[in-house]
């Protein structure tokens, strides 16, 4: 297991030193409505709500207004993440690229606007963990494509090389009942504990939650953080 001096320090290393811009691996198609509203899919990796009228992409000022701030969630410190990761990180095989893109907070296609946050948990079962929250504005068809691309990747990709200097395994997880649809998964690098990812789409906005554990055990995205952020975005 790599040395996690502090959750905040490691989190910065993961998103800055190891970041990529998400090359190939375009999302395949749009989100399907096969799952019942608010229910998990058969694989347990996604929840899809009933479709609603297409939404226009938000601007950066609107994203900032919708982003969590320090007093919004009890037990969490929330700060701005100053720079959107940018670069190049390639997964092999290419079927896994959408997962690596999300690990580096650089989905393909890139968002029209991006606001990043860091949320640190100081209490409860998630104490010591750090979560990135990335709010990304898209045209709705592209936003739907991001989620569909992740679902497709999780069906085809069990492990991949690239991104970090070790083999990474991927595993679907149970997505929360949040937004219009959601996908959840874990990525685990050899000799390390698993990092947790939840990606939620609400209208034309995609929200990434990426949690790194500071305790050495597998990470879990705090449910209260997801609930608070999606509620504020949809208000």
mmCIF file of N, CA, C and O in Angstrom, residues 1-82:
data_model
loop_
_atom_site.group_PDB
_atom_site.id
_atom_site.type_symbol
_atom_site.label_atom_id
_atom_site.label_comp_id
_atom_site.label_asym_id
_atom_site.label_seq_id
_atom_site.Cartn_x
_atom_site.Cartn_y
_atom_site.Cartn_z
ATOM 1 N N UNK A 1 0.854 -1.192 0.000
ATOM 2 C CA UNK A 1 0.000 0.000 0.000
ATOM 3 C C UNK A 1 0.885 1.235 0.000
ATOM 4 O O UNK A 1 1.845 1.332 0.744
ATOM 5 N N UNK A 2 0.593 2.188 -0.865
ATOM 6 C CA UNK A 2 1.414 3.382 -0.914
ATOM 7 C C UNK A 2 1.206 4.208 0.355
ATOM 8 O O UNK A 2 0.168 4.140 1.002
ATOM 9 N N UNK A 3 2.207 4.963 0.695
ATOM 10 C CA UNK A 3 2.178 5.722 1.943
ATOM 11 C C UNK A 3 1.220 6.888 1.829
ATOM 12 O O UNK A 3 1.435 7.808 1.073
ATOM 13 N N UNK A 4 0.129 6.852 2.600
ATOM 14 C CA UNK A 4 -0.837 7.937 2.597
ATOM 15 C C UNK A 4 -0.543 8.825 3.796
ATOM 16 O O UNK A 4 -1.087 8.648 4.871
ATOM 17 N N UNK A 5 0.352 9.789 3.626
ATOM 18 C CA UNK A 5 0.759 10.639 4.741
ATOM 19 C C UNK A 5 -0.434 11.361 5.316
ATOM 20 O O UNK A 5 -0.683 11.346 6.501
ATOM 21 N N UNK A 6 -1.206 12.016 4.455
ATOM 22 C CA UNK A 6 -2.495 12.581 4.836
ATOM 23 C C UNK A 6 -3.429 12.398 3.671
ATOM 24 O O UNK A 6 -2.992 12.282 2.518
ATOM 25 N N UNK A 7 -4.718 12.357 3.944
ATOM 26 C CA UNK A 7 -5.688 12.199 2.858
ATOM 27 C C UNK A 7 -5.585 13.338 1.874
ATOM 28 O O UNK A 7 -5.645 13.142 0.662
ATOM 29 N N UNK A 8 -5.381 14.537 2.377
ATOM 30 C CA UNK A 8 -5.321 15.697 1.494
ATOM 31 C C UNK A 8 -4.107 15.627 0.583
ATOM 32 O O UNK A 8 -4.186 15.892 -0.617
ATOM 33 N N UNK A 9 -2.947 15.255 1.132
ATOM 34 C CA UNK A 9 -1.734 15.202 0.324
ATOM 35 C C UNK A 9 -1.847 14.158 -0.757
ATOM 36 O O UNK A 9 -1.488 14.394 -1.917
ATOM 37 N N UNK A 10 -2.315 12.973 -0.414
ATOM 38 C CA UNK A 10 -2.435 11.915 -1.404
ATOM 39 C C UNK A 10 -3.428 12.280 -2.483
ATOM 40 O O UNK A 10 -3.202 12.028 -3.661
ATOM 41 N N UNK A 11 -4.498 12.879 -2.063
ATOM 42 C CA UNK A 11 -5.529 13.247 -3.029
ATOM 43 C C UNK A 11 -4.961 14.185 -4.086
ATOM 44 O O UNK A 11 -5.192 14.033 -5.273
ATOM 45 N N UNK A 12 -4.174 15.163 -3.637
ATOM 46 C CA UNK A 12 -3.564 16.094 -4.574
ATOM 47 C C UNK A 12 -2.613 15.375 -5.509
ATOM 48 O O UNK A 12 -2.575 15.639 -6.703
ATOM 49 N N UNK A 13 -1.835 14.420 -4.980
ATOM 50 C CA UNK A 13 -0.918 13.653 -5.821
ATOM 51 C C UNK A 13 -1.678 12.888 -6.889
ATOM 52 O O UNK A 13 -1.307 12.885 -8.058
ATOM 53 N N UNK A 14 -2.759 12.253 -6.513
ATOM 54 C CA UNK A 14 -3.525 11.452 -7.466
ATOM 55 C C UNK A 14 -4.094 12.300 -8.588
ATOM 56 O O UNK A 14 -4.081 11.897 -9.744
ATOM 57 N N UNK A 15 -4.601 13.471 -8.259
ATOM 58 C CA UNK A 15 -5.286 14.266 -9.264
ATOM 59 C C UNK A 15 -4.386 15.215 -10.024
ATOM 60 O O UNK A 15 -4.755 15.703 -11.071
ATOM 61 N N UNK A 16 -3.181 15.494 -9.508
ATOM 62 C CA UNK A 16 -2.287 16.402 -10.216
ATOM 63 C C UNK A 16 -1.137 15.636 -10.838
ATOM 64 O O UNK A 16 -0.936 15.652 -12.036
ATOM 65 N N UNK A 17 -0.375 14.889 -10.020
ATOM 66 C CA UNK A 17 0.802 14.198 -10.539
ATOM 67 C C UNK A 17 0.428 13.085 -11.488
ATOM 68 O O UNK A 17 1.152 12.791 -12.426
ATOM 69 N N UNK A 18 -0.714 12.435 -11.272
ATOM 70 C CA UNK A 18 -1.066 11.298 -12.103
ATOM 71 C C UNK A 18 -2.192 11.567 -13.061
ATOM 72 O O UNK A 18 -2.801 10.630 -13.544
ATOM 73 N N UNK A 19 -2.492 12.812 -13.366
ATOM 74 C CA UNK A 19 -3.686 13.117 -14.124
ATOM 75 C C UNK A 19 -3.474 13.016 -15.611
ATOM 76 O O UNK A 19 -2.394 13.216 -16.111
ATOM 77 N N UNK A 20 -4.592 12.723 -16.316
ATOM 78 C CA UNK A 20 -4.560 12.668 -17.764
ATOM 79 C C UNK A 20 -5.770 13.337 -18.332
ATOM 80 O O UNK A 20 -6.730 13.599 -17.634
ATOM 81 N N UNK A 21 -5.740 13.570 -19.640
ATOM 82 C CA UNK A 21 -6.817 14.302 -20.287
ATOM 83 C C UNK A 21 -7.801 13.420 -20.977
ATOM 84 O O UNK A 21 -8.660 13.906 -21.700
ATOM 85 N N UNK A 22 -7.704 12.084 -20.805
ATOM 86 C CA UNK A 22 -8.707 11.209 -21.387
ATOM 87 C C UNK A 22 -8.693 11.271 -22.881
ATOM 88 O O UNK A 22 -9.453 11.978 -23.487
ATOM 89 N N UNK A 23 -7.817 10.447 -23.500
ATOM 90 C CA UNK A 23 -7.746 10.425 -24.946
ATOM 91 C C UNK A 23 -8.894 9.690 -25.546
ATOM 92 O O UNK A 23 -10.018 10.138 -25.547
ATOM 93 N N UNK A 24 -8.635 8.442 -26.038
ATOM 94 C CA UNK A 24 -9.645 7.691 -26.769
ATOM 95 C C UNK A 24 -10.731 7.176 -25.881
ATOM 96 O O UNK A 24 -10.911 7.580 -24.756
ATOM 97 N N UNK A 25 -11.460 6.177 -26.390
ATOM 98 C CA UNK A 25 -12.510 5.564 -25.603
ATOM 99 C C UNK A 25 -13.738 6.424 -25.513
ATOM 100 O O UNK A 25 -14.202 6.706 -24.434
ATOM 101 N N UNK A 26 -14.287 6.873 -26.630
ATOM 102 C CA UNK A 26 -15.484 7.695 -26.593
ATOM 103 C C UNK A 26 -16.639 6.936 -25.998
ATOM 104 O O UNK A 26 -16.777 5.739 -26.209
ATOM 105 N N UNK A 27 -17.513 7.583 -25.248
ATOM 106 C CA UNK A 27 -18.696 6.917 -24.729
ATOM 107 C C UNK A 27 -19.527 6.359 -25.872
ATOM 108 O O UNK A 27 -19.636 6.966 -26.930
ATOM 109 N N UNK A 28 -20.131 5.202 -25.649
ATOM 110 C CA UNK A 28 -20.913 4.562 -26.691
ATOM 111 C C UNK A 28 -22.393 4.757 -26.437
ATOM 112 O O UNK A 28 -22.969 4.146 -25.563
ATOM 113 N N UNK A 29 -23.037 5.635 -27.217
ATOM 114 C CA UNK A 29 -24.482 5.794 -27.145
ATOM 115 C C UNK A 29 -24.928 6.624 -25.968
ATOM 116 O O UNK A 29 -24.138 7.175 -25.219
ATOM 117 N N UNK A 30 -26.255 6.655 -25.787
ATOM 118 C CA UNK A 30 -26.867 7.428 -24.712
ATOM 119 C C UNK A 30 -27.350 6.496 -23.622
ATOM 120 O O UNK A 30 -27.468 5.302 -23.800
ATOM 121 N N UNK A 31 -27.681 7.103 -22.479
ATOM 122 C CA UNK A 31 -28.174 6.311 -21.361
ATOM 123 C C UNK A 31 -29.493 5.681 -21.731
ATOM 124 O O UNK A 31 -30.376 6.315 -22.287
ATOM 125 N N UNK A 32 -29.641 4.406 -21.398
ATOM 126 C CA UNK A 32 -30.889 3.715 -21.692
ATOM 127 C C UNK A 32 -31.839 3.871 -20.528
ATOM 128 O O UNK A 32 -31.439 4.097 -19.404
ATOM 129 N N UNK A 33 -33.102 3.699 -20.787
ATOM 130 C CA UNK A 33 -34.102 3.797 -19.724
ATOM 131 C C UNK A 33 -34.600 2.434 -19.310
ATOM 132 O O UNK A 33 -35.725 2.283 -18.873
ATOM 133 N N UNK A 34 -33.753 1.390 -19.426
ATOM 134 C CA UNK A 34 -34.193 0.033 -19.162
ATOM 135 C C UNK A 34 -34.442 -0.223 -17.688
ATOM 136 O O UNK A 34 -35.210 -1.092 -17.318
ATOM 137 N N UNK A 35 -33.755 0.492 -16.806
ATOM 138 C CA UNK A 35 -33.973 0.288 -15.387
ATOM 139 C C UNK A 35 -35.195 1.079 -14.946
ATOM 140 O O UNK A 35 -35.527 2.114 -15.500
ATOM 141 N N UNK A 36 -35.846 0.586 -13.907
ATOM 142 C CA UNK A 36 -36.986 1.312 -13.359
ATOM 143 C C UNK A 36 -36.499 2.604 -12.738
ATOM 144 O O UNK A 36 -35.365 2.699 -12.297
ATOM 145 N N UNK A 37 -37.353 3.628 -12.690
ATOM 146 C CA UNK A 37 -36.927 4.904 -12.128
ATOM 147 C C UNK A 37 -36.339 4.752 -10.744
ATOM 148 O O UNK A 37 -36.955 4.171 -9.854
ATOM 149 N N UNK A 38 -35.070 5.249 -10.603
ATOM 150 C CA UNK A 38 -34.430 5.255 -9.296
ATOM 151 C C UNK A 38 -33.905 3.920 -8.858
ATOM 152 O O UNK A 38 -33.440 3.777 -7.741
ATOM 153 N N UNK A 39 -33.958 2.878 -9.710
ATOM 154 C CA UNK A 39 -33.508 1.569 -9.283
ATOM 155 C C UNK A 39 -32.148 1.266 -9.839
ATOM 156 O O UNK A 39 -31.681 1.862 -10.794
ATOM 157 N N UNK A 40 -31.447 0.270 -9.244
ATOM 158 C CA UNK A 40 -30.148 -0.145 -9.744
ATOM 159 C C UNK A 40 -30.341 -1.067 -10.928
ATOM 160 O O UNK A 40 -31.329 -1.774 -11.050
ATOM 161 N N UNK A 41 -29.334 -1.066 -11.811
ATOM 162 C CA UNK A 41 -29.391 -1.966 -12.957
ATOM 163 C C UNK A 41 -29.065 -3.369 -12.514
ATOM 164 O O UNK A 41 -28.673 -3.627 -11.381
ATOM 165 N N UNK A 42 -29.176 -4.331 -13.451
ATOM 166 C CA UNK A 42 -28.925 -5.719 -13.112
ATOM 167 C C UNK A 42 -27.497 -5.911 -12.629
ATOM 168 O O UNK A 42 -27.221 -6.770 -11.799
ATOM 169 N N UNK A 43 -26.533 -5.135 -13.153
ATOM 170 C CA UNK A 43 -25.149 -5.286 -12.747
ATOM 171 C C UNK A 43 -24.869 -4.617 -11.407
ATOM 172 O O UNK A 43 -23.810 -4.803 -10.823
ATOM 173 N N UNK A 44 -25.783 -3.836 -10.918
ATOM 174 C CA UNK A 44 -25.580 -3.142 -9.657
ATOM 175 C C UNK A 44 -24.710 -1.915 -9.785
ATOM 176 O O UNK A 44 -24.351 -1.310 -8.790
ATOM 177 N N UNK A 45 -24.347 -1.517 -11.005
ATOM 178 C CA UNK A 45 -23.414 -0.419 -11.175
ATOM 179 C C UNK A 45 -24.077 0.891 -11.517
ATOM 180 O O UNK A 45 -23.416 1.916 -11.546
ATOM 181 N N UNK A 46 -25.371 0.896 -11.809
ATOM 182 C CA UNK A 46 -25.986 2.136 -12.267
ATOM 183 C C UNK A 46 -27.431 2.225 -11.840
ATOM 184 O O UNK A 46 -28.117 1.227 -11.693
ATOM 185 N N UNK A 47 -27.872 3.451 -11.631
ATOM 186 C CA UNK A 47 -29.292 3.706 -11.421
ATOM 187 C C UNK A 47 -29.718 4.739 -12.446
ATOM 188 O O UNK A 47 -28.970 5.666 -12.748
ATOM 189 N N UNK A 48 -30.909 4.568 -13.002
ATOM 190 C CA UNK A 48 -31.388 5.451 -14.060
ATOM 191 C C UNK A 48 -32.799 5.879 -13.735
ATOM 192 O O UNK A 48 -33.677 5.049 -13.506
ATOM 193 N N UNK A 49 -33.034 7.185 -13.692
ATOM 194 C CA UNK A 49 -34.362 7.709 -13.425
ATOM 195 C C UNK A 49 -35.121 7.879 -14.740
ATOM 196 O O UNK A 49 -34.563 7.781 -15.831
ATOM 197 N N UNK A 50 -36.401 8.123 -14.642
ATOM 198 C CA UNK A 50 -37.208 8.349 -15.835
ATOM 199 C C UNK A 50 -36.687 9.572 -16.584
ATOM 200 O O UNK A 50 -36.270 10.551 -15.981
ATOM 201 N N UNK A 51 -36.665 9.535 -17.934
ATOM 202 C CA UNK A 51 -36.149 10.667 -18.704
ATOM 203 C C UNK A 51 -37.004 11.908 -18.492
ATOM 204 O O UNK A 51 -38.190 11.836 -18.250
ATOM 205 N N UNK A 52 -36.357 13.080 -18.618
ATOM 206 C CA UNK A 52 -37.104 14.322 -18.509
ATOM 207 C C UNK A 52 -36.633 15.258 -19.618
ATOM 208 O O UNK A 52 -35.715 14.959 -20.372
ATOM 209 N N UNK A 53 -37.265 16.385 -19.704
ATOM 210 C CA UNK A 53 -36.974 17.319 -20.781
ATOM 211 C C UNK A 53 -35.505 17.723 -20.773
ATOM 212 O O UNK A 53 -34.884 17.903 -19.727
ATOM 213 N N UNK A 54 -34.907 17.832 -21.975
ATOM 214 C CA UNK A 54 -33.500 18.176 -22.096
ATOM 215 C C UNK A 54 -33.198 19.505 -21.410
ATOM 216 O O UNK A 54 -33.981 20.451 -21.475
ATOM 217 N N UNK A 55 -32.038 19.554 -20.755
ATOM 218 C CA UNK A 55 -31.625 20.757 -20.035
ATOM 219 C C UNK A 55 -30.465 21.407 -20.768
ATOM 220 O O UNK A 55 -29.670 20.742 -21.427
ATOM 221 N N UNK A 56 -30.337 22.719 -20.636
ATOM 222 C CA UNK A 56 -29.228 23.449 -21.235
ATOM 223 C C UNK A 56 -28.007 23.352 -20.327
ATOM 224 O O UNK A 56 -28.131 23.227 -19.107
ATOM 225 N N UNK A 57 -26.793 23.392 -20.898
ATOM 226 C CA UNK A 57 -25.587 23.338 -20.068
ATOM 227 C C UNK A 57 -25.460 24.573 -19.187
ATOM 228 O O UNK A 57 -25.821 25.683 -19.598
ATOM 229 N N UNK A 58 -24.963 24.383 -17.986
ATOM 230 C CA UNK A 58 -24.736 25.498 -17.069
ATOM 231 C C UNK A 58 -23.408 26.177 -17.386
ATOM 232 O O UNK A 58 -22.473 25.546 -17.882
ATOM 233 N N UNK A 59 -23.319 27.461 -17.077
ATOM 234 C CA UNK A 59 -22.066 28.175 -17.190
ATOM 235 C C UNK A 59 -21.241 28.010 -15.930
ATOM 236 O O UNK A 59 -21.716 27.492 -14.910
ATOM 237 N N UNK A 60 -19.987 28.458 -15.963
ATOM 238 C CA UNK A 60 -19.114 28.290 -14.806
ATOM 239 C C UNK A 60 -19.670 28.995 -13.570
ATOM 240 O O UNK A 60 -19.593 28.469 -12.461
ATOM 241 N N UNK A 61 -20.233 30.187 -13.741
ATOM 242 C CA UNK A 61 -20.793 30.909 -12.598
ATOM 243 C C UNK A 61 -21.948 30.133 -11.976
ATOM 244 O O UNK A 61 -22.096 30.098 -10.748
ATOM 245 N N UNK A 62 -22.767 29.505 -12.823
ATOM 246 C CA UNK A 62 -23.884 28.708 -12.309
ATOM 247 C C UNK A 62 -23.374 27.469 -11.575
ATOM 248 O O UNK A 62 -23.923 27.077 -10.534
ATOM 249 N N UNK A 63 -22.330 26.839 -12.110
ATOM 250 C CA UNK A 63 -21.751 25.686 -11.430
ATOM 251 C C UNK A 63 -21.193 26.086 -10.065
ATOM 252 O O UNK A 63 -21.376 25.371 -9.071
ATOM 253 N N UNK A 64 -20.505 27.213 -10.014
ATOM 254 C CA UNK A 64 -19.947 27.673 -8.741
ATOM 255 C C UNK A 64 -21.049 27.937 -7.725
ATOM 256 O O UNK A 64 -20.911 27.618 -6.545
ATOM 257 N N UNK A 65 -22.156 28.505 -8.185
ATOM 258 C CA UNK A 65 -23.275 28.768 -7.296
ATOM 259 C C UNK A 65 -23.886 27.480 -6.773
ATOM 260 O O UNK A 65 -24.389 27.431 -5.645
ATOM 261 N N UNK A 66 -23.844 26.422 -7.602
ATOM 262 C CA UNK A 66 -24.446 25.139 -7.226
ATOM 263 C C UNK A 66 -23.496 24.246 -6.450
ATOM 264 O O UNK A 66 -23.916 23.210 -5.911
ATOM 265 N N UNK A 67 -22.218 24.617 -6.362
ATOM 266 C CA UNK A 67 -21.225 23.780 -5.698
ATOM 267 C C UNK A 67 -21.324 23.911 -4.179
ATOM 268 O O UNK A 67 -21.680 24.964 -3.647
ATOM 269 N N UNK A 68 -21.000 22.838 -3.483
ATOM 270 C CA UNK A 68 -20.993 22.853 -2.024
ATOM 271 C C UNK A 68 -19.985 23.861 -1.498
ATOM 272 O O UNK A 68 -18.946 24.113 -2.117
ATOM 273 N N UNK A 69 -20.293 24.400 -0.337
ATOM 274 C CA UNK A 69 -19.364 25.259 0.385
ATOM 275 C C UNK A 69 -19.162 24.692 1.786
ATOM 276 O O UNK A 69 -19.799 23.707 2.170
ATOM 277 N N UNK A 70 -18.287 25.331 2.545
ATOM 278 C CA UNK A 70 -17.868 24.783 3.825
ATOM 279 C C UNK A 70 -18.968 24.482 4.818
ATOM 280 O O UNK A 70 -18.856 23.549 5.593
ATOM 281 N N UNK A 71 -20.044 25.244 4.826
ATOM 282 C CA UNK A 71 -21.079 25.022 5.824
ATOM 283 C C UNK A 71 -22.239 24.159 5.359
ATOM 284 O O UNK A 71 -23.224 24.008 6.087
ATOM 285 N N UNK A 72 -22.130 23.575 4.166
ATOM 286 C CA UNK A 72 -23.273 22.849 3.600
ATOM 287 C C UNK A 72 -23.444 21.431 4.133
ATOM 288 O O UNK A 72 -24.545 20.893 4.111
ATOM 289 N N UNK A 73 -22.348 20.801 4.587
ATOM 290 C CA UNK A 73 -22.428 19.400 5.021
ATOM 291 C C UNK A 73 -21.726 19.262 6.356
ATOM 292 O O UNK A 73 -20.516 19.509 6.461
ATOM 293 N N UNK A 74 -22.462 18.858 7.382
ATOM 294 C CA UNK A 74 -21.873 18.673 8.708
ATOM 295 C C UNK A 74 -20.773 17.614 8.651
ATOM 296 O O UNK A 74 -20.924 16.561 8.025
ATOM 297 N N UNK A 75 -19.658 17.894 9.325
ATOM 298 C CA UNK A 75 -18.575 16.924 9.416
ATOM 299 C C UNK A 75 -17.583 16.973 8.272
ATOM 300 O O UNK A 75 -16.651 16.167 8.233
ATOM 301 N N UNK A 76 -17.769 17.907 7.329
ATOM 302 C CA UNK A 76 -16.880 17.998 6.175
ATOM 303 C C UNK A 76 -16.312 19.405 6.042
ATOM 304 O O UNK A 76 -17.025 20.390 6.224
ATOM 305 N N UNK A 77 -15.045 19.472 5.706
ATOM 306 C CA UNK A 77 -14.421 20.711 5.286
ATOM 307 C C UNK A 77 -14.401 20.696 3.761
ATOM 308 O O UNK A 77 -13.990 19.707 3.151
ATOM 309 N N UNK A 78 -14.853 21.770 3.141
ATOM 310 C CA UNK A 78 -14.927 21.843 1.684
ATOM 311 C C UNK A 78 -14.107 23.025 1.203
ATOM 312 O O UNK A 78 -14.282 24.152 1.675
ATOM 313 N N UNK A 79 -13.193 22.759 0.279
ATOM 314 C CA UNK A 79 -12.363 23.811 -0.288
ATOM 315 C C UNK A 79 -12.391 23.703 -1.814
ATOM 316 O O UNK A 79 -12.729 22.662 -2.371
ATOM 317 N N UNK A 80 -12.015 24.786 -2.474
ATOM 318 C CA UNK A 80 -11.928 24.757 -3.933
ATOM 319 C C UNK A 80 -10.758 23.880 -4.364
ATOM 320 O O UNK A 80 -9.713 23.838 -3.705
ATOM 321 N N UNK A 81 -10.953 23.180 -5.476
ATOM 322 C CA UNK A 81 -9.838 22.504 -6.124
ATOM 323 C C UNK A 81 -9.407 23.425 -7.250
ATOM 324 O O UNK A 81 -10.145 23.618 -8.217
ATOM 325 N N UNK A 82 -8.237 24.046 -7.160
ATOM 326 C CA UNK A 82 -7.945 25.217 -7.985
ATOM 327 C C UNK A 82 -7.760 24.977 -9.479
ATOM 328 O O UNK A 82 -8.033 25.869 -10.268
#
